Each structure stands twice: as structure tokens, then as C-alpha cells.
Coordinates of C-alpha atoms and ligand atoms in Angstrom, one line a residue:
X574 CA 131.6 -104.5 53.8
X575 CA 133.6 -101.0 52.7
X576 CA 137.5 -102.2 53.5
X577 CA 139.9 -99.6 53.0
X578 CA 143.6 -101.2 53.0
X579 CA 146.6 -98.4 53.9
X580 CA 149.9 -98.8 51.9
X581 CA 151.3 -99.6 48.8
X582 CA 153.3 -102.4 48.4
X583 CA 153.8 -106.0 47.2
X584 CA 152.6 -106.9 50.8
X585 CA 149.6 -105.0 50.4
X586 CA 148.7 -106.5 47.2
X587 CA 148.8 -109.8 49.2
X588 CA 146.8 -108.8 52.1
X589 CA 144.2 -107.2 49.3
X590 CA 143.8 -110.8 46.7
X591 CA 143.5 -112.6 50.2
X592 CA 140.7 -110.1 51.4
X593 CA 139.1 -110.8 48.4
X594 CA 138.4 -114.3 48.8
X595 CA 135.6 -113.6 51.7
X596 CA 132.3 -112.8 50.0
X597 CA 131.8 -109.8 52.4
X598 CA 134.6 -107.6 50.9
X599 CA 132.4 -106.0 48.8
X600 CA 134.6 -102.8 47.6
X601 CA 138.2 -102.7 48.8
X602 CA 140.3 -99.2 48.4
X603 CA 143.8 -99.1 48.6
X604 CA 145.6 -96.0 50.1
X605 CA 147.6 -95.4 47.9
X606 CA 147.9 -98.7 46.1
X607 CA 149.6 -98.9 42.8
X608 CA 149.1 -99.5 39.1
X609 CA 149.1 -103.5 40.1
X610 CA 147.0 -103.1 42.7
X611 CA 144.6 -101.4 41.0
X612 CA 143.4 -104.3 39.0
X613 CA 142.2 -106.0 42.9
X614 CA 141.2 -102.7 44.3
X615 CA 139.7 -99.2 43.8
X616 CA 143.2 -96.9 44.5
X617 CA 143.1 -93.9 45.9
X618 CA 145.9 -90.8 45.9
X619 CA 145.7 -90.5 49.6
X620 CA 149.5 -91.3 50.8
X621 CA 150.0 -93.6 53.8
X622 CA 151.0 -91.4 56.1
X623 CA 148.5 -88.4 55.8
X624 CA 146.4 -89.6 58.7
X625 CA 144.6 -86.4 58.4
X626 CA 142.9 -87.7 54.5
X627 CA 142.8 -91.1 55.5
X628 CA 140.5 -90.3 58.4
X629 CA 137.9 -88.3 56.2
X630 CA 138.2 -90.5 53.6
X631 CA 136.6 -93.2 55.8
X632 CA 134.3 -91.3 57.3
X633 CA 133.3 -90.0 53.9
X634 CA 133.0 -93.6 52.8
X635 CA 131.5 -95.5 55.7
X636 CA 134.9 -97.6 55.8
X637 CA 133.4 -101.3 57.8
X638 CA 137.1 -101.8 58.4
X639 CA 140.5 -100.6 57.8
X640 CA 143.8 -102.7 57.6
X641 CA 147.4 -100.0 58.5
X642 CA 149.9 -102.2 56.8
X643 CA 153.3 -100.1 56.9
X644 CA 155.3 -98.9 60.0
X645 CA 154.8 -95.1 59.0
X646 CA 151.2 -94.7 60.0
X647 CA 151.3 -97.4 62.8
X648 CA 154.1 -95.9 64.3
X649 CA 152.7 -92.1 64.0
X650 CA 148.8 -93.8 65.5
X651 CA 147.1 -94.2 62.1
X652 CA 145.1 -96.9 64.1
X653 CA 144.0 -94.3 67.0
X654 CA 142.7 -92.1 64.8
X655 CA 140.8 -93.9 62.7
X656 CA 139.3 -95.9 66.2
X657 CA 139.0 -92.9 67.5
X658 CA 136.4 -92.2 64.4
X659 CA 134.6 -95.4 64.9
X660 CA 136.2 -97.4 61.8
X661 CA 137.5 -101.0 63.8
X662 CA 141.2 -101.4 62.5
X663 CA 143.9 -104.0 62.2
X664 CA 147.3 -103.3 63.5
X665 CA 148.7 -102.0 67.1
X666 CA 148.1 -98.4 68.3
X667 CA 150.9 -96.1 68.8
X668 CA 151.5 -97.2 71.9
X669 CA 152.0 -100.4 71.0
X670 CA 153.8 -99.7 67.7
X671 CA 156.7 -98.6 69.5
X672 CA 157.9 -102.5 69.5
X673 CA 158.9 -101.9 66.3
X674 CA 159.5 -97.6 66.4
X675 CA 162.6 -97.7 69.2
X676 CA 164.7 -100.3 69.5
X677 CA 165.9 -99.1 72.8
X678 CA 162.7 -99.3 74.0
X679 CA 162.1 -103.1 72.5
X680 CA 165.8 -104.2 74.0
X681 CA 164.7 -102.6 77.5
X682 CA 161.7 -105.1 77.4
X683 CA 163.2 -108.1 76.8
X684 CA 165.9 -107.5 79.3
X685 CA 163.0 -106.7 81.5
X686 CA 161.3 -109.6 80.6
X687 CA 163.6 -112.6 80.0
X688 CA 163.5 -112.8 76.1
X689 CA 166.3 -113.9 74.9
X690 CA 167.7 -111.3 72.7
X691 CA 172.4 -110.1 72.3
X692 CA 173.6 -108.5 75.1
X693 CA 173.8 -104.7 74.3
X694 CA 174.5 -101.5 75.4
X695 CA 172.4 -97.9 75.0
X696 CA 174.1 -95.0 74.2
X697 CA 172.7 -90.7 74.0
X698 CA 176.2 -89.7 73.5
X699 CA 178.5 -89.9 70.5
X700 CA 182.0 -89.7 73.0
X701 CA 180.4 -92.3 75.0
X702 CA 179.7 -95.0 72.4
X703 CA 183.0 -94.5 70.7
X704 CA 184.9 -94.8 73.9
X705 CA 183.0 -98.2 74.3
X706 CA 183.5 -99.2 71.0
X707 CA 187.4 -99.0 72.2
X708 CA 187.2 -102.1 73.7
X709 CA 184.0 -103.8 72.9
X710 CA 183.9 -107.4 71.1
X711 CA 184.2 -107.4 67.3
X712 CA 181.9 -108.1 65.3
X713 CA 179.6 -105.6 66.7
X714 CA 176.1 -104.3 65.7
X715 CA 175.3 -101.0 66.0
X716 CA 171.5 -99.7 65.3
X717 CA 169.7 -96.4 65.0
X718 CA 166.9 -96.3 68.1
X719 CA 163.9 -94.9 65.4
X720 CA 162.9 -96.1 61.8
X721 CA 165.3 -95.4 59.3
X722 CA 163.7 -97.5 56.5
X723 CA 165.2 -100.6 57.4
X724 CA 168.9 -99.3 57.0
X725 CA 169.3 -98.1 60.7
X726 CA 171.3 -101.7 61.0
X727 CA 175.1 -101.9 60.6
X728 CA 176.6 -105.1 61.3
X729 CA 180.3 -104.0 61.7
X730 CA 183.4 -106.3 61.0
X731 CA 185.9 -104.0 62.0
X732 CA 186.3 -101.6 65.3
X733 CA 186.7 -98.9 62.6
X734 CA 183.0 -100.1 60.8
X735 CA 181.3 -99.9 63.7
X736 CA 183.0 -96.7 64.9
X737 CA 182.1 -95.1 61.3
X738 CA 178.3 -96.5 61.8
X739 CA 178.2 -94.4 64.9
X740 CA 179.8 -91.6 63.3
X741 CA 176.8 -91.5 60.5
X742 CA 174.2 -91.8 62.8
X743 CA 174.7 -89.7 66.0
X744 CA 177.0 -87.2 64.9
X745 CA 175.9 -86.7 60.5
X746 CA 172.2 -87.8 61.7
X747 CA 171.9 -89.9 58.7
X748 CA 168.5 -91.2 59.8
X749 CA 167.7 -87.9 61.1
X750 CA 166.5 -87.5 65.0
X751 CA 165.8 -91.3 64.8
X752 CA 169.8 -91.2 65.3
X753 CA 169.4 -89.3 68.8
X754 CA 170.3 -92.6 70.8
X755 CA 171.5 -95.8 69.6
X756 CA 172.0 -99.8 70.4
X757 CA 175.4 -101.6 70.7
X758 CA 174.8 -105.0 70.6
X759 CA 176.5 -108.6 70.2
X760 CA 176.9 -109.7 67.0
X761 CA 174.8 -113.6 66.8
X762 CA 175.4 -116.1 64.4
X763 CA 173.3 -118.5 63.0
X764 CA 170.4 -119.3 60.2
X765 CA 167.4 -116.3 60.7
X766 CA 164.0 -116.8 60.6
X767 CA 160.7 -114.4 60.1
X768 CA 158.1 -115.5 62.2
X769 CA 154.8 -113.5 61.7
X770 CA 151.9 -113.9 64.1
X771 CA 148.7 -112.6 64.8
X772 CA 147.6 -111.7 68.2
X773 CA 145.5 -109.8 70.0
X774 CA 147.1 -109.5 72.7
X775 CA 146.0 -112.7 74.9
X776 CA 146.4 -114.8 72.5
X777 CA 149.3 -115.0 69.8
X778 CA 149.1 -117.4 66.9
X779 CA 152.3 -117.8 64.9
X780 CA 151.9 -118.4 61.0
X781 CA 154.2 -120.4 58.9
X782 CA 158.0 -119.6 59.4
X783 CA 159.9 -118.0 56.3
X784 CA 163.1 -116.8 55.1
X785 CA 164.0 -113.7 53.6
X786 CA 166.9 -113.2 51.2
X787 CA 168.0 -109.4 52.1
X788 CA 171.0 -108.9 49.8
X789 CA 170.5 -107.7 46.3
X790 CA 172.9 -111.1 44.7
X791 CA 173.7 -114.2 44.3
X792 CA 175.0 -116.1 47.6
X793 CA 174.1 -113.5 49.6
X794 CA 176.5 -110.9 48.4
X795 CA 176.2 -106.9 47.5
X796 CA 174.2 -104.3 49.3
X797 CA 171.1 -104.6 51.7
X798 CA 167.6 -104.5 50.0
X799 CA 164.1 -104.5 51.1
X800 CA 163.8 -108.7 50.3
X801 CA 165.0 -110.1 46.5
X802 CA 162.8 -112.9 47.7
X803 CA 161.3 -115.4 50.4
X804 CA 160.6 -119.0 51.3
X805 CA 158.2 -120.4 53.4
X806 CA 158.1 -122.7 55.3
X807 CA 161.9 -121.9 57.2
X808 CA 163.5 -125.7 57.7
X809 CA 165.9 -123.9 60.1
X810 CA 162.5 -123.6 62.2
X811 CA 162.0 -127.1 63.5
X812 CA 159.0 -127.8 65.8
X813 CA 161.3 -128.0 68.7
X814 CA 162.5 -124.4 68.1
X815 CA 159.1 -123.5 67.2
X816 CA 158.2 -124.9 70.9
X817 CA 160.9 -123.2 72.9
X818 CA 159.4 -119.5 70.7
X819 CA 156.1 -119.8 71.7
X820 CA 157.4 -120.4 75.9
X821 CA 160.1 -117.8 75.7
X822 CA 159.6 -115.3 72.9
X823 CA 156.0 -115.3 71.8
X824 CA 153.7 -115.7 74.8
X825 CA 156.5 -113.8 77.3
X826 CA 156.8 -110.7 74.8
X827 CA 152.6 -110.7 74.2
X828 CA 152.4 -110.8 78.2
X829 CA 155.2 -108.1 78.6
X830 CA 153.5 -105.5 76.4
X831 CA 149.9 -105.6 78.1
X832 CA 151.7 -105.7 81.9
X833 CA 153.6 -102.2 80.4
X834 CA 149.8 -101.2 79.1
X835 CA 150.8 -101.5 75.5
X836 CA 148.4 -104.2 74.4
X837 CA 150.1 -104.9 71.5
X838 CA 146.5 -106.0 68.5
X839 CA 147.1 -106.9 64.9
X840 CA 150.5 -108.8 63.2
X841 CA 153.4 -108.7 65.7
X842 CA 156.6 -109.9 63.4
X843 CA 159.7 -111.8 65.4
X844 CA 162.8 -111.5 63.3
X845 CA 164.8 -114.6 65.3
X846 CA 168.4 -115.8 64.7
X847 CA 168.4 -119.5 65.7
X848 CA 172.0 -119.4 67.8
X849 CA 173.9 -122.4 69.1
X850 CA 172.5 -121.0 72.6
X851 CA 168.6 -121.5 71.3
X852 CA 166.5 -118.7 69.5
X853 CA 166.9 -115.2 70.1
X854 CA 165.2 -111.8 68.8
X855 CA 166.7 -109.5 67.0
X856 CA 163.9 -107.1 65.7
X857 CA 160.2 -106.9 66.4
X858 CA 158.4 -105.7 63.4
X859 CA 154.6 -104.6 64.4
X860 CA 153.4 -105.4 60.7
X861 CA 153.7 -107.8 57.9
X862 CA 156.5 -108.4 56.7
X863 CA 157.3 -107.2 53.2
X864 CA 158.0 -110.0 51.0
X865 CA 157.7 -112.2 53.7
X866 CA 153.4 -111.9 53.7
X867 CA 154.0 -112.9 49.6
X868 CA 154.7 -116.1 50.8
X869 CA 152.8 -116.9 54.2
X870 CA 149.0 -115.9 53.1
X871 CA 149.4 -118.0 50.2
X872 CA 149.7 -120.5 52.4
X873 CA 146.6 -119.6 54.9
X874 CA 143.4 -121.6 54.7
X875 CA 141.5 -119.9 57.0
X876 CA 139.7 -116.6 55.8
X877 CA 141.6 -113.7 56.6
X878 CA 138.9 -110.9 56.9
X879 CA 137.7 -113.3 59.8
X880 CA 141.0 -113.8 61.3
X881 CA 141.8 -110.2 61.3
X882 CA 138.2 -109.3 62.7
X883 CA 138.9 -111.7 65.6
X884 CA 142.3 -110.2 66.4
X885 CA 140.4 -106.7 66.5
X886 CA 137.7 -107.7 68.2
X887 CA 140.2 -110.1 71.2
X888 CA 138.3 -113.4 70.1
X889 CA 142.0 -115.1 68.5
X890 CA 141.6 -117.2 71.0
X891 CA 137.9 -119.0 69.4
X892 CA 139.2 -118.5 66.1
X893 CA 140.8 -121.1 63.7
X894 CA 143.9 -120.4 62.2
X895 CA 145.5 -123.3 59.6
X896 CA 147.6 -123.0 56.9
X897 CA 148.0 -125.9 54.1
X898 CA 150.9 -128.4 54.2
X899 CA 153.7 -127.6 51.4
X900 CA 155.9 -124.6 50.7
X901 CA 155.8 -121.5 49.0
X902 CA 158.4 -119.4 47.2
X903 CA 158.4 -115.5 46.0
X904 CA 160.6 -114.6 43.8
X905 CA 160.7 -110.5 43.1
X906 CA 161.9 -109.2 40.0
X907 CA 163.7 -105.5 40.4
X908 CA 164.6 -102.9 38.3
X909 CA 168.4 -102.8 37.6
X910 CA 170.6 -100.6 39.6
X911 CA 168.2 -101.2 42.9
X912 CA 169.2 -100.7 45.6
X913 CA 171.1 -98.1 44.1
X914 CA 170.0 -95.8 41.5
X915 CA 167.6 -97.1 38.2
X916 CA 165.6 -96.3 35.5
X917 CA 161.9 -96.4 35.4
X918 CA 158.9 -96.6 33.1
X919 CA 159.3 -99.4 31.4
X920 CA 156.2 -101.6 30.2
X921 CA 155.5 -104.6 31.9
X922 CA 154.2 -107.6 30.4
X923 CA 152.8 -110.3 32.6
X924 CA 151.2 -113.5 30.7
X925 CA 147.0 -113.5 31.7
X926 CA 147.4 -117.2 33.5
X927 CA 150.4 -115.5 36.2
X928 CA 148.4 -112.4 37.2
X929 CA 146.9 -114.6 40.1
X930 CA 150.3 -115.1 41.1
X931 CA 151.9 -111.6 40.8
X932 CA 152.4 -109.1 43.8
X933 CA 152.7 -105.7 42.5
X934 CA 155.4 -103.4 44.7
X935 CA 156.5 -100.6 42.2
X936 CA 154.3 -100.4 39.3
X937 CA 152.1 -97.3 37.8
X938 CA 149.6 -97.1 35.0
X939 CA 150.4 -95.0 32.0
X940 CA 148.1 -94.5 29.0
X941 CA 146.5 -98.3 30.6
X942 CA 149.5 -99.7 30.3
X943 CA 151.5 -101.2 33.6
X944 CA 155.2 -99.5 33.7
X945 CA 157.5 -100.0 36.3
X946 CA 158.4 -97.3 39.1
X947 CA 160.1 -98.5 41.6
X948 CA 163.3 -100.6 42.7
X949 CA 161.1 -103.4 43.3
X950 CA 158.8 -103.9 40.8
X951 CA 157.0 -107.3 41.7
X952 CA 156.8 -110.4 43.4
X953 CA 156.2 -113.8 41.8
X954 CA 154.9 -116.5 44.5
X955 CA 154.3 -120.3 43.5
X956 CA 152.9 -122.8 46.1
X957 CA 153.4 -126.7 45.8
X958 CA 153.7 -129.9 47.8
X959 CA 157.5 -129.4 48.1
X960 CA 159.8 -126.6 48.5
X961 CA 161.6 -127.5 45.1
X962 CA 158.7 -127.6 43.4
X963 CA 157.5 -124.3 44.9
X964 CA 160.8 -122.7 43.9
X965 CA 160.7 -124.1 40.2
X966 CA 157.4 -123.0 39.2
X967 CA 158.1 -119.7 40.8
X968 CA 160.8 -119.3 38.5
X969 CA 158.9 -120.5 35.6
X970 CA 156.5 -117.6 36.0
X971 CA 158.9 -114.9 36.8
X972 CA 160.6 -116.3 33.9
X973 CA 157.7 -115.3 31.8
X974 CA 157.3 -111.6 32.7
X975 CA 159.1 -109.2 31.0
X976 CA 160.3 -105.4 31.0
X977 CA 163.7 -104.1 30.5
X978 CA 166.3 -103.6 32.6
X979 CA 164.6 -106.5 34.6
X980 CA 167.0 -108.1 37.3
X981 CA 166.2 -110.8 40.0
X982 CA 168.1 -113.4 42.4
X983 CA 168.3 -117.0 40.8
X984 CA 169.2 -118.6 44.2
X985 CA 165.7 -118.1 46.3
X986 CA 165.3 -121.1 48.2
X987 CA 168.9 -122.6 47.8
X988 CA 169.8 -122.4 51.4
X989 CA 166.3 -123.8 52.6
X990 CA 167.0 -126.6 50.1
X991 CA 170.5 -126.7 51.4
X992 CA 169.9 -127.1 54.6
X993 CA 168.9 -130.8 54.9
X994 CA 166.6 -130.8 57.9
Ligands
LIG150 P1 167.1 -105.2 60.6 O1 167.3 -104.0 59.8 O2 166.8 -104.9 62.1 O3 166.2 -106.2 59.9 O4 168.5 -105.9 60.7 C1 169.1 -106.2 59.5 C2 169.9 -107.4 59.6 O5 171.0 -107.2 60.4 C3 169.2 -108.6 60.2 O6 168.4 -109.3 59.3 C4 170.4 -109.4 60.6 O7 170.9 -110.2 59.5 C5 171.4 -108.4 61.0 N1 171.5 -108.3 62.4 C6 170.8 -107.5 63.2 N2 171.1 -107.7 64.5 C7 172.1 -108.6 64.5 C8 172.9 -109.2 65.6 N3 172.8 -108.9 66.9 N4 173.9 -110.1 65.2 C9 174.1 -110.4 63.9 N5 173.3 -109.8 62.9 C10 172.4 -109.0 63.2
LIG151 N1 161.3 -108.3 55.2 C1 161.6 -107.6 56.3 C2 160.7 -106.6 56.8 O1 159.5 -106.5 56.3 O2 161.0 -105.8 57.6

């Protein structure tokens, strides 16, 4: 089989080494890829979101199958067009990518629906949400409706934070027309947990819990990043949380998207704050999640060109999904400065016996050589028996790989240890 894989990102390099293991993935081509990637797959310079390319390019090629990894092309119908071209595909349609694409539209359905989700208000009107901000409870969240690269979220301590977040969005369009309307919504508190699951759209199959770590430091302090690193599985996720998801999050929201005709097929991701109250949603994600799949397909046993095939083909429900017993931990090495501002094109050495274990994110070939390019460079992921162990020998590797200006957290896994459940 001709696989083509769309993105280029730690998590793709995961979904590609996991491809890999099924015999039938003859040739796998990454769209874009990177210089990391490119030791697993053929890359081509076809970037993610030029549906236009990546359709001829399949045709050209006789793609078997296609996997849309990122929200970009899934939200803009990477997956229609390419269906609409005969190549089967993994991930929602357009329709059904808008889960993830408006968060208005994602808070209407659960309200609709049951799902237990904060309390929130919508708002088309700058006057409108600042007048309510007057009086509304603080802490407050306020979030951009559209994709804004995972920044859209402002969790606002202050009346005059969350009045500023409003500000920067609707009125200096920040994230651009994604700003156009936005969410007010009650600020939860408790221990998050990622729960990715595939579905296709009868049938929804959650894989192991994990836990990101969002902030760029130690403790959880400094800015927002893209994930400094994951653990899986979440001990916050118990199997009597994991019981009430599946009855009032997972099979309610798979239900509520075909009764609205948006079928929702591929990896639906439930971003869940487990509250005194029980779990509730705060995000839906229609993709992997990125570091988060660095630490769950490890994990997976079953093949995953066959589990994907049976989530595009509706037969989840005949097909075996098990992951092994034991944790896994990813620990991802950045380039100083990240989130912010940093330098890049520095060589990367990574010792032959860790490549296994190495997901590239930000990484280009020069003159043969690996050099980094981006804010994230890679993730390290080590599985074990135990969590501890899991963490250790994750750090042991990262430990090993070098290139300057090389910064990472050294506290992945300490709350899940922590947490004595
Ligand atoms: P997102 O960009 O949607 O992943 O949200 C970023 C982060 O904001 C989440 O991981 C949560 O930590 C936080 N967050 C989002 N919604 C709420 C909420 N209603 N209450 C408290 N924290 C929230
Ligand atoms: N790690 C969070 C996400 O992929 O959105």
C-alpha cells in the first residue's frame, strides 16, 4: 500500500514509525514531513494546507490511503477533497471538523446535548461582552470562536484580564476573523486529562488517558506552549471517571454529531477537567493530539493501519483495540527562547540506539546533517512497567541528545507521580 501522511510534526512522526510496523505500508510520504521524519518516510515539499497539491499528488501517486493529521486541512475539508478523488482518508470531513474549528458551535452542542461542559455565554459584540464582563464571576475564561493556533484561550484572573482578552480579540483581531465572536465561560478547577479516541462515528473507542504539561517551566510556570511533555496513562483518570466519560461525554457527543448530520470519522480528542462536580469538556480537538499521540501509540498493540482502516471504513465496532499495561513518558527538548523568540540551525546529535525513541517536531536537513528549526525540536518517549520507570529512562535518553541552546522541563511526570491514586 502507497500511504501518504499530511503534516509535519512530532505527532506525525509517531503516527508514521507506528504505520510502519504493518507489512502493507509499503512506501509512506509525508506532506511536508521534516528532516527527522525523513529517515521513516519519503518527504515531500507539499505544505499541509495546499489541498489543491495534495490532491494531485495522490492522484499522481495512486495514494491506497491518506491520514490529515493537523487541524488546518481538516478544518478547511482536506478529507473531502481527497474522498471526493477516491483516496479513503482518516480524519472527519469539514463538516465534522467544526467540533474542533468553532467553539461556539462545540459549546451549543453540548448544551444541546447534556455534556457536561462550564456554563458560558456567546458574544458577536465587543460592548456587549465587556458590559457582561462588568459583573460576571472572576476567574473567567474567555476564548476566540476559530483556530488561533492554540492561543485563542485566556484564562483571566482579574476583571481587567479578561476585559483586555476581549479587547485583543474582537476589537485588535489578534486571531484575525477567528475573533468575530467569542466564548465567556466559567472558570473549572481541577486535574485535566487528554482523552484521544477513535471513532467512526457508531462506535467510539477511547485510548489510554494522558497528561500534557502546557507551560514552558518548571511547576507549571511561564508562558503557554504547544506541550514541554506528556504522560500516559493520567492517574487522575480512574476507571470510575473513565465510566461516567464513556455515558456522558463520549457516546452522548458521538450520537450528538451524526443526529446534527456531522458524522464525526477518524480521532475525536476530549480535553476533560475532572471537577469536584464529575468530568467536564473543555475542548474537543478532531485530531491527535500533539505530544499527547508521543505517548499513547507507544502504548497501542493493535496495528494501527488496521485500526485506522476500520474507523474509515465504520467497522470500529469488529475491530480490536488494546494497548499494553505500563506507562509511557515524552519528554520534548526545545530550542531556547521558545515560546518566544530563538535561534535555529544547530546540529543535532542523537546516539544510534535512541533514534527508535525520537519524535522529530522541528528539525531540517542541511548538507545530511539534522539541524534544528523550530521551537520544538523533538520528543523523547520511553515506555516501562511503571510510570517512574517510564519517566527515568526518558530522561536518560533525552539526556543523551545534544545541540546547543537545548532546553527542556525536568519535571514531566511529577504530578502524575504526585498524585497518589
Ligand atoms: P485550549 O487552548 O482550549 O487547550 O485551552 C488552554 C487551556 O486553558 C486548557 O488546557 C485549560 O488549562 C485552560 N482552560 C480552558 N477552559 C477552561 C475553563 N473553563 N476553566 C479553567 N481553565 C480552562
Ligand atoms: N496537546 C494539545 C493539543 O494537541 O491540542
Amino acid at each position: 500500500m502507497k500511504i501518504m501522511v499530511i503534516g509535519g510534526g512530532g505527532r506525525e512522526h509517531a503516527i508514521i514509525k507506528k504505520l510502519k510496523e504493518n507489512p502493507q505500508a509499503e512506501v509512506i510520504y509525508a506532506l511536508p514531513g521534516n528532516g527527522g521524519i525523513a529517515a521513516d518516510a519519503i518527504c515531500v515539499d507539499i505544505g499541509a494546507k495546499d489541498i489543491p497539491a495534495i490532491v494531485r499528488f495522490a492522484q499522481e501517486k495512486k495514494i491506497d490511503y491518506a491520514v490529515v493529521a493537523p487541524d488546518d486541512p481538516l478544518a478547511l475539508g482536506c478529507v473531502d477533497a481527497l474522498e471526493a478523488a477516491g483516496v479513503p482518508c482518516f480524519g472527519p470531513d469539514k463538516k465534522a471538523a467544526v467540533i474542533e474549528g468553532s467553539k461556539v458551535f462545540s459549546k451549543n452542542l453540548m448544551k444541546k446535548y447534556g455534556i457536561p461542559t462550564a456554563a458560558y455565554e456567546v458574544f458577536d459584540d465587543p460592548a456587549a461582552a465587556l458590559s457582561y464582563l462588568e459583573t460576571a464571576a472572576i476567574p473567567t475564561v474567555v476564548k476566540a470562536d476559530g483556530l488561533a493556533l492554540g492561543k485563542g484561550v485566556t484564562v483571566a484572573m482579574t476583571r481587567e484580564e479578561a476585559k483586555q482578552a476581549v479587547r485583543e480579540i474582537m476589537e485588535d483581531r489578534k486571531f484575525g476573523d477567528s475573533g468575530s465572536r467569542i466564548v465567556i465561560e466559567e472558570y473549572l478547577e481541577g486535574p485535566e486529562v487528554s482523552v484521544l479516541s477513535f471513532t467512526d462515528g457508531e462506535t467510539v473507542v477511547p485510548m489510554v488517558s494522558s497528561m500534557d504539561h502546557k507551560r514552558a517551566l518548571d511547576g507549571d510556570q511561564g508562558p503557554n506552549t504547544g506541550g514541554m511533555g506528556t504522560v500516559a496513562p493520567n492517574p487522575f483518570y480512574t476507571e470510575e471517571v473513565a465510566k461516567v466519560c464513556m455515558e456522558k461525554i463520549f457516546l452522548p457527543t458521538i450520537r450528538a454529531m451524526k443526529a446534527e448530520g456531522r458524522t464525526f470519522r477518524g480521532c475525536l480528542y476530549f480535553g476533560l477537567m475532572i471537577t469536584k462536580d464529575g468530568p467536564k469538556v473543555i475542548e474537543y480537538n478532531c485530531r491527535f493530539g500533539d505530544p499527547e499521540t508521543q505517548v499513547v501509540l507507544p502504548l497501542l498493540q493493535s496495528d494501527l493501519l488496521t485500526v485506522m482502516q476500520a474507523v474509515t471504513e465504520g467497522r470500529l465496532q469488529d475491530c480490536p483495540v488494546t494497548f499494553r499495561k505500563g506507562a509511557a513518558c515524552c519528554v520534548v527538548l526545545a530550542s531556547a527562547g521558545y515560546p518566544g523568540a530563538y535561534k535555529k540551525g544547530y546540529e543535532i546529535t542523537i546516539p544510534e540506539d535512541v533514534r527508535e525513541n525520537v519524535y522529530v517536531a522541528g528539525a531540517a536537513l542541511k548538507d545530511g546533517k539534522l539541524v534544528t528549526s523550530g521551537g520544538r525540536v523533538l520528543g523523547v518517549t520511553a515506555t516501562a512497567d511503571t510510570l517512574q520507570e517510564a519517566v527515568s529512562a526518558a530522561y536518560a535518553m533525552s539526556d543523551r541528545i545534544a545541540f546547543e541552546n537545548r532546553f527542556c522541563r525536568r519535571d514531566i511526570g511529577r504530578r502524575a507521580l504526585n498524585a497518589g491514586i
